[in-house]
Coordinates of C-alpha atoms in Angstrom, one line a residue:
X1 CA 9.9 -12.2 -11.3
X2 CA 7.8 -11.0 -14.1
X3 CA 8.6 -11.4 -17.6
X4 CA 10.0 -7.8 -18.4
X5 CA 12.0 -7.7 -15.4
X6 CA 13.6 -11.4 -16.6
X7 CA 14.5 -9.6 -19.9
X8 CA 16.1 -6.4 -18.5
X9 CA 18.4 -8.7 -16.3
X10 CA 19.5 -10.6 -19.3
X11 CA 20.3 -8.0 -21.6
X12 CA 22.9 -6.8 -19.0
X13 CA 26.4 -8.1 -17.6
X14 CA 26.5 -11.0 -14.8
X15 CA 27.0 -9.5 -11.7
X16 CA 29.2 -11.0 -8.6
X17 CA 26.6 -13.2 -6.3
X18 CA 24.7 -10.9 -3.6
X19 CA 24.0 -14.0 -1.4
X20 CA 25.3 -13.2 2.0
X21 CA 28.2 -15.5 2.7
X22 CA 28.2 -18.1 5.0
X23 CA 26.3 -15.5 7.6
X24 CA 29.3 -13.0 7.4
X25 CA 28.9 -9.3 7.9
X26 CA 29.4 -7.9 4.3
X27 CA 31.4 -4.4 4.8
X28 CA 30.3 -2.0 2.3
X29 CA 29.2 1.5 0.8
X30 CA 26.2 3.8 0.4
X31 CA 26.8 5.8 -2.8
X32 CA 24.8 9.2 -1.5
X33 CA 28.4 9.0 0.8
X34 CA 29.9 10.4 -2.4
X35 CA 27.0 11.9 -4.4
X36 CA 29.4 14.8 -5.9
X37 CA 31.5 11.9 -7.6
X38 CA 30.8 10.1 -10.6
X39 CA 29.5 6.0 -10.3
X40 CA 32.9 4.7 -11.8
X41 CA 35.2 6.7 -9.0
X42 CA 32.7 5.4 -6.2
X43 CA 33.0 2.2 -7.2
X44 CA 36.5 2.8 -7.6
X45 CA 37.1 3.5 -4.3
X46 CA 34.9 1.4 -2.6
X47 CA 36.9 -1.6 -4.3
X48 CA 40.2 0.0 -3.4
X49 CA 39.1 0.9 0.2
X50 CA 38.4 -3.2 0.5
X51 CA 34.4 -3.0 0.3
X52 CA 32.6 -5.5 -1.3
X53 CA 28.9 -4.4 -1.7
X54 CA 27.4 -0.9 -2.4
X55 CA 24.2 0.0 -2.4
X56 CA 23.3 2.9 -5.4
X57 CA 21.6 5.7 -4.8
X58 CA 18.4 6.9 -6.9
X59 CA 19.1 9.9 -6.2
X60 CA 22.4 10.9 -8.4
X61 CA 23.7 7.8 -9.3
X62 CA 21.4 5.3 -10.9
X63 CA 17.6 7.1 -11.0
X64 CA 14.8 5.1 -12.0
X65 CA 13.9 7.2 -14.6
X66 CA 16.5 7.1 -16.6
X67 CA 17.3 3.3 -17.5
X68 CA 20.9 4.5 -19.6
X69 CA 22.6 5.7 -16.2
X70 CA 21.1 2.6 -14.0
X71 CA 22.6 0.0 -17.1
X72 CA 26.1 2.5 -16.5
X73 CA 25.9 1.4 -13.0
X74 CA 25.5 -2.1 -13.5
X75 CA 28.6 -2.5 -15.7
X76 CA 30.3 -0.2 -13.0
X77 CA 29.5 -2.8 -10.7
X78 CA 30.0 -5.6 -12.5
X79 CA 33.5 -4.0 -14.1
X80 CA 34.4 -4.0 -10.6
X81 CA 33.6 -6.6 -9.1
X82 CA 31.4 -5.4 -7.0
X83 CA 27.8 -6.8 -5.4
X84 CA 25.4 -4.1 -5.1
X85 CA 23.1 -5.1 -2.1
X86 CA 20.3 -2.5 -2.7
X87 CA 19.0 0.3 -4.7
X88 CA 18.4 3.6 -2.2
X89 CA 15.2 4.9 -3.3
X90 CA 13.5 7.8 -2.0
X91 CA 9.8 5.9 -2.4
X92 CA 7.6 7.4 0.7
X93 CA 4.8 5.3 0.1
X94 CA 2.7 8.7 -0.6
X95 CA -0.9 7.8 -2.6
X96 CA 0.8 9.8 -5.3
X97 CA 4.0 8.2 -5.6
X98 CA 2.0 4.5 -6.2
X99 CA 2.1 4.9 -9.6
X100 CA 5.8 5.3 -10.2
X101 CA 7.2 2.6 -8.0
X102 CA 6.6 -0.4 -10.7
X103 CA 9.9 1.7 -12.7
X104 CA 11.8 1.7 -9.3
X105 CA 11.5 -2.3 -9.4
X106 CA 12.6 -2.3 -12.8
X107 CA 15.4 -0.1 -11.9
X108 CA 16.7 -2.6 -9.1
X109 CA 16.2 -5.5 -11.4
X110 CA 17.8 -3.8 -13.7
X111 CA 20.9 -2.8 -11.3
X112 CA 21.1 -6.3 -10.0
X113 CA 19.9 -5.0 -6.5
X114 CA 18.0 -7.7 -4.2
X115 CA 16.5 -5.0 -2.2
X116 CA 15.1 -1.4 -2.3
X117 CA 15.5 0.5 0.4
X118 CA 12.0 2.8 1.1
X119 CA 10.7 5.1 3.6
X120 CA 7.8 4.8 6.1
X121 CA 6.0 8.0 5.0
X122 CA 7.5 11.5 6.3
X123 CA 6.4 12.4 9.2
X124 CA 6.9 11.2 12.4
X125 CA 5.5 8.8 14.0
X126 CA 4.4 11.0 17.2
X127 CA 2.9 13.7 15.0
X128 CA 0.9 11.4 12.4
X129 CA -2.7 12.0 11.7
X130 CA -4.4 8.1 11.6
X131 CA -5.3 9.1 7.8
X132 CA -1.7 9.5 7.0
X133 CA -0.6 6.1 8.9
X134 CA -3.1 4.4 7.2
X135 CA -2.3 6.0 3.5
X136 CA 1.6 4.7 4.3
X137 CA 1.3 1.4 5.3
X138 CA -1.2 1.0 2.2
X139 CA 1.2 2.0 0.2
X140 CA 4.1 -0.5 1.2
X141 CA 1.9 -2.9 1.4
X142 CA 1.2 -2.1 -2.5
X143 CA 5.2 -1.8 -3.2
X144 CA 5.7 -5.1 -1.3
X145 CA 3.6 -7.0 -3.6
X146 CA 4.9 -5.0 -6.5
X147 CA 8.5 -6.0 -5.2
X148 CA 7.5 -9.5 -4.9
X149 CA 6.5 -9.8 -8.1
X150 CA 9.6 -8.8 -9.3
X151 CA 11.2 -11.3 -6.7
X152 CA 12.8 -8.2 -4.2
X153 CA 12.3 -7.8 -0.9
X154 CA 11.6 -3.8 0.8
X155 CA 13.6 -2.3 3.9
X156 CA 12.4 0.3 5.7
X157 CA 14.8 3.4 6.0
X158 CA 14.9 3.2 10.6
X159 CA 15.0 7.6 10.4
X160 CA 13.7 10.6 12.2
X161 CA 10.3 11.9 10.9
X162 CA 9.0 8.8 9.6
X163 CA 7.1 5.8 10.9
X164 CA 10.0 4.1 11.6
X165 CA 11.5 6.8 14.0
X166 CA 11.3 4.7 16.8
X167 CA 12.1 0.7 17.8
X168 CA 8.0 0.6 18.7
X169 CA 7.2 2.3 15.8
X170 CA 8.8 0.5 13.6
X171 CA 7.5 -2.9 15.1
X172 CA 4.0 -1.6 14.7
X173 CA 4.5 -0.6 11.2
X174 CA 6.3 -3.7 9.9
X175 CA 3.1 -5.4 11.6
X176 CA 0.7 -3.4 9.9
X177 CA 1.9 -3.9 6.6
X178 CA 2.3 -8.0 7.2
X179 CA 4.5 -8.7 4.2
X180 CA 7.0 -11.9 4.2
X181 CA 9.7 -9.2 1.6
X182 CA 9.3 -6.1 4.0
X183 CA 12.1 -5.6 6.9
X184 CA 14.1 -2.5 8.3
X185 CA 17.4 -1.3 8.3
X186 CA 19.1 -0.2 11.4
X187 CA 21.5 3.1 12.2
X188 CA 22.2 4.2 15.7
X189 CA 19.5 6.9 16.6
X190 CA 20.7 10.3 16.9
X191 CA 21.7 11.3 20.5
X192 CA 21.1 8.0 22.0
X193 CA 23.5 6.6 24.3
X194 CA 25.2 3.1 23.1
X195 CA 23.3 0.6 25.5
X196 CA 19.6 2.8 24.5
X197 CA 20.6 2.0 20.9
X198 CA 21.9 -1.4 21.0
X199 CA 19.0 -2.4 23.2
X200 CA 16.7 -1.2 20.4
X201 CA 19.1 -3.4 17.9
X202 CA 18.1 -6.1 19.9
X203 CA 14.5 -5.5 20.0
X204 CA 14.1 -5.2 16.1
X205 CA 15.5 -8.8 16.1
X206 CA 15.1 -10.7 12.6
X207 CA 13.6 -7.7 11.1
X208 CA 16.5 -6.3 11.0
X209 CA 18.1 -7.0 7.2
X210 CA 21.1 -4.3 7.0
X211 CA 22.9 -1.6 8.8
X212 CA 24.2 1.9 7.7
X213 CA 27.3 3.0 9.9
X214 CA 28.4 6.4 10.2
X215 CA 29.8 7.8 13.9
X216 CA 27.5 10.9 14.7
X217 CA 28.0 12.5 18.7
X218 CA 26.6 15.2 19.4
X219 CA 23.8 15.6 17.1
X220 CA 25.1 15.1 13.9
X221 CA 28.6 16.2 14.5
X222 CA 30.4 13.4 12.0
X223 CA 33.5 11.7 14.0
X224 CA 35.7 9.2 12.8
X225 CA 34.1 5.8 12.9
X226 CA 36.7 4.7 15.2
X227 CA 35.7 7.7 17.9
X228 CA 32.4 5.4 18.4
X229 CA 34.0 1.9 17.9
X230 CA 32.8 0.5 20.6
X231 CA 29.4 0.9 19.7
X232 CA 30.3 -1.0 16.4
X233 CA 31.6 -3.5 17.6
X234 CA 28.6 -4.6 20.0
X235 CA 26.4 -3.8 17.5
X236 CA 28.3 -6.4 14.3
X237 CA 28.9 -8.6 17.4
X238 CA 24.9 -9.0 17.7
X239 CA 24.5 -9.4 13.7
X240 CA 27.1 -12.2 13.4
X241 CA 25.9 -15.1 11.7
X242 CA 23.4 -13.5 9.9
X243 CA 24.9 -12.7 6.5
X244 CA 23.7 -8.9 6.6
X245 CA 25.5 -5.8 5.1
X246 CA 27.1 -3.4 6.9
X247 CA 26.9 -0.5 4.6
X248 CA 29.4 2.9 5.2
X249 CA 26.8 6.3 4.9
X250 CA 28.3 9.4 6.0
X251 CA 32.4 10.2 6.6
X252 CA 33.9 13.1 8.0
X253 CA 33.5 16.1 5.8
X254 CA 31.9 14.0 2.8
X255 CA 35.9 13.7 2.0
X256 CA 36.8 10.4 0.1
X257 CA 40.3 10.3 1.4
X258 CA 39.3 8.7 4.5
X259 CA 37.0 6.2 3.4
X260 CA 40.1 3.9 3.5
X261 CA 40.8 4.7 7.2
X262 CA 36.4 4.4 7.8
X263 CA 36.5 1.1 5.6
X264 CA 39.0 -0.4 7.9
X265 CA 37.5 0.2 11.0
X266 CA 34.8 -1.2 9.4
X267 CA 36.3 -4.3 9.2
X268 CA 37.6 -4.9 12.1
X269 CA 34.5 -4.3 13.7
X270 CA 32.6 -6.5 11.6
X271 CA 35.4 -9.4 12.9

């Protein structure tokens, strides 16, 4: 961790461990589930809804360009007693974005955050010139060693029109870029059938280092989590053991009254 980032961390309130415990499943939150509300209800209501880890958003909540609103988040989290996990950026690894990624390290220092969350370019893996493969996995291979230098490790956002759209793809990219601190999340592909998507699940193995749940069938119709429990179940079922997060994303009509109901099923999936 370099010197600044040492100094940001300590001019800021302790936050709860974000060590995974004891290889549970951690049940938790995605802030950009509530971008309309302020940090302090989220957090609010994550805690309430019996969440334990969140991770912030850059986009409303805590952006890494203004250091005041990601120091408000921290105390949120910390007020609350809650771990955030990892800072959501929106970094595409674009040749022009290199430059500003050193103040989205700072800004997940500065939150507490272990991990950013990034994304594998933005277009598809299918459509892809060679030039633009190459330009992305240059430049994750340029905010992994920026992460590591600030002691964080990268996960790749598993999504539609990046390079991470598919299980293969994503092998293939996390190969390319060869860094110890880079992994992938994992989210059910849209309009794949529950065996198709575990069976990718499995495939990713290790390099899987979180989840975001949400229940979309068909397309991205939003159902209550329960409506696709099944899958959740088999999927936390293959995770056990491996203290990863298991972070809520999208609930029925963006509507925080039911994140109580979605945190519980949650839960019980997780075991």
């Amino acid at each position: 961790m370099t010197e600044e980032s040492q100094r940001n961390a300590a001019d800021h309130p302790p936050l709860p461990s974000a060590a995974p415990d004891a290889g549970r499943i951690r049940p938790g939150l995605c802030s950009v589930t509530f971008r309309r509300l302020p940090a302090a209800e989220v957090a609010r209501r994550a805690v309430d809804a019996g969440l334990e880890v969140i991770e912030w958003g850059a986009d409303v909540h805590a952006p890494a360009e203004q250091p005041g609103a990601v120091r408000a988040v921290r105390e949120v989290s910390a007020r609350h007693g809650l771990v955030c996990c990892s800072y959501g950026s929106y970094f595409r690894a674009g040749p022009a974005e290199l430059a500003g990624f050193p103040s989205v390290a700072r800004a997940a220092v500065l939150l507490g955050a272990p991990r950013i969350r990034v994304w594998a370019g933005a277009t598809g893996s299918r459509e892809a010139r060679p030039d633009e493969r190459y330009e992305t996995v240059r430049g994750l291979r340029e905010a992994a060693r920026i992460a590591a230098d600030h002691g964080l490790e990268l996960a790749t956002e598993f999504h539609g029109n990046t390079l991470t759209d598919t299980v293969a793809s994503t092998i293939r990219l996390l190969d390319e870029v060869d860094a110890d601190n880079v992994r992938t999340y994992w989210q059910p592909p849209q309009n794949t059938p529950d065996e198709e998507a575990l069976a990718g699940l499995v495939a990713l193995g290790e390099r899987v280092t979180a989840v975001h749940v949400f229940s979309w069938w068909p397309g991205n119709n939003r159902l209550p989590l329960a409506d696709r429990r099944d899958l959740w179940v088999a999927a936390l079922g293959r995770l056990a053991g491996r203290g990863l997060e298991a972070l809520l994303e999208f609930v029925p009509g963006d509507d925080p009254a039911v994140l109580a109901r979605e945190a519980e099923t949650l839960r019980r999936a997780a075991g």
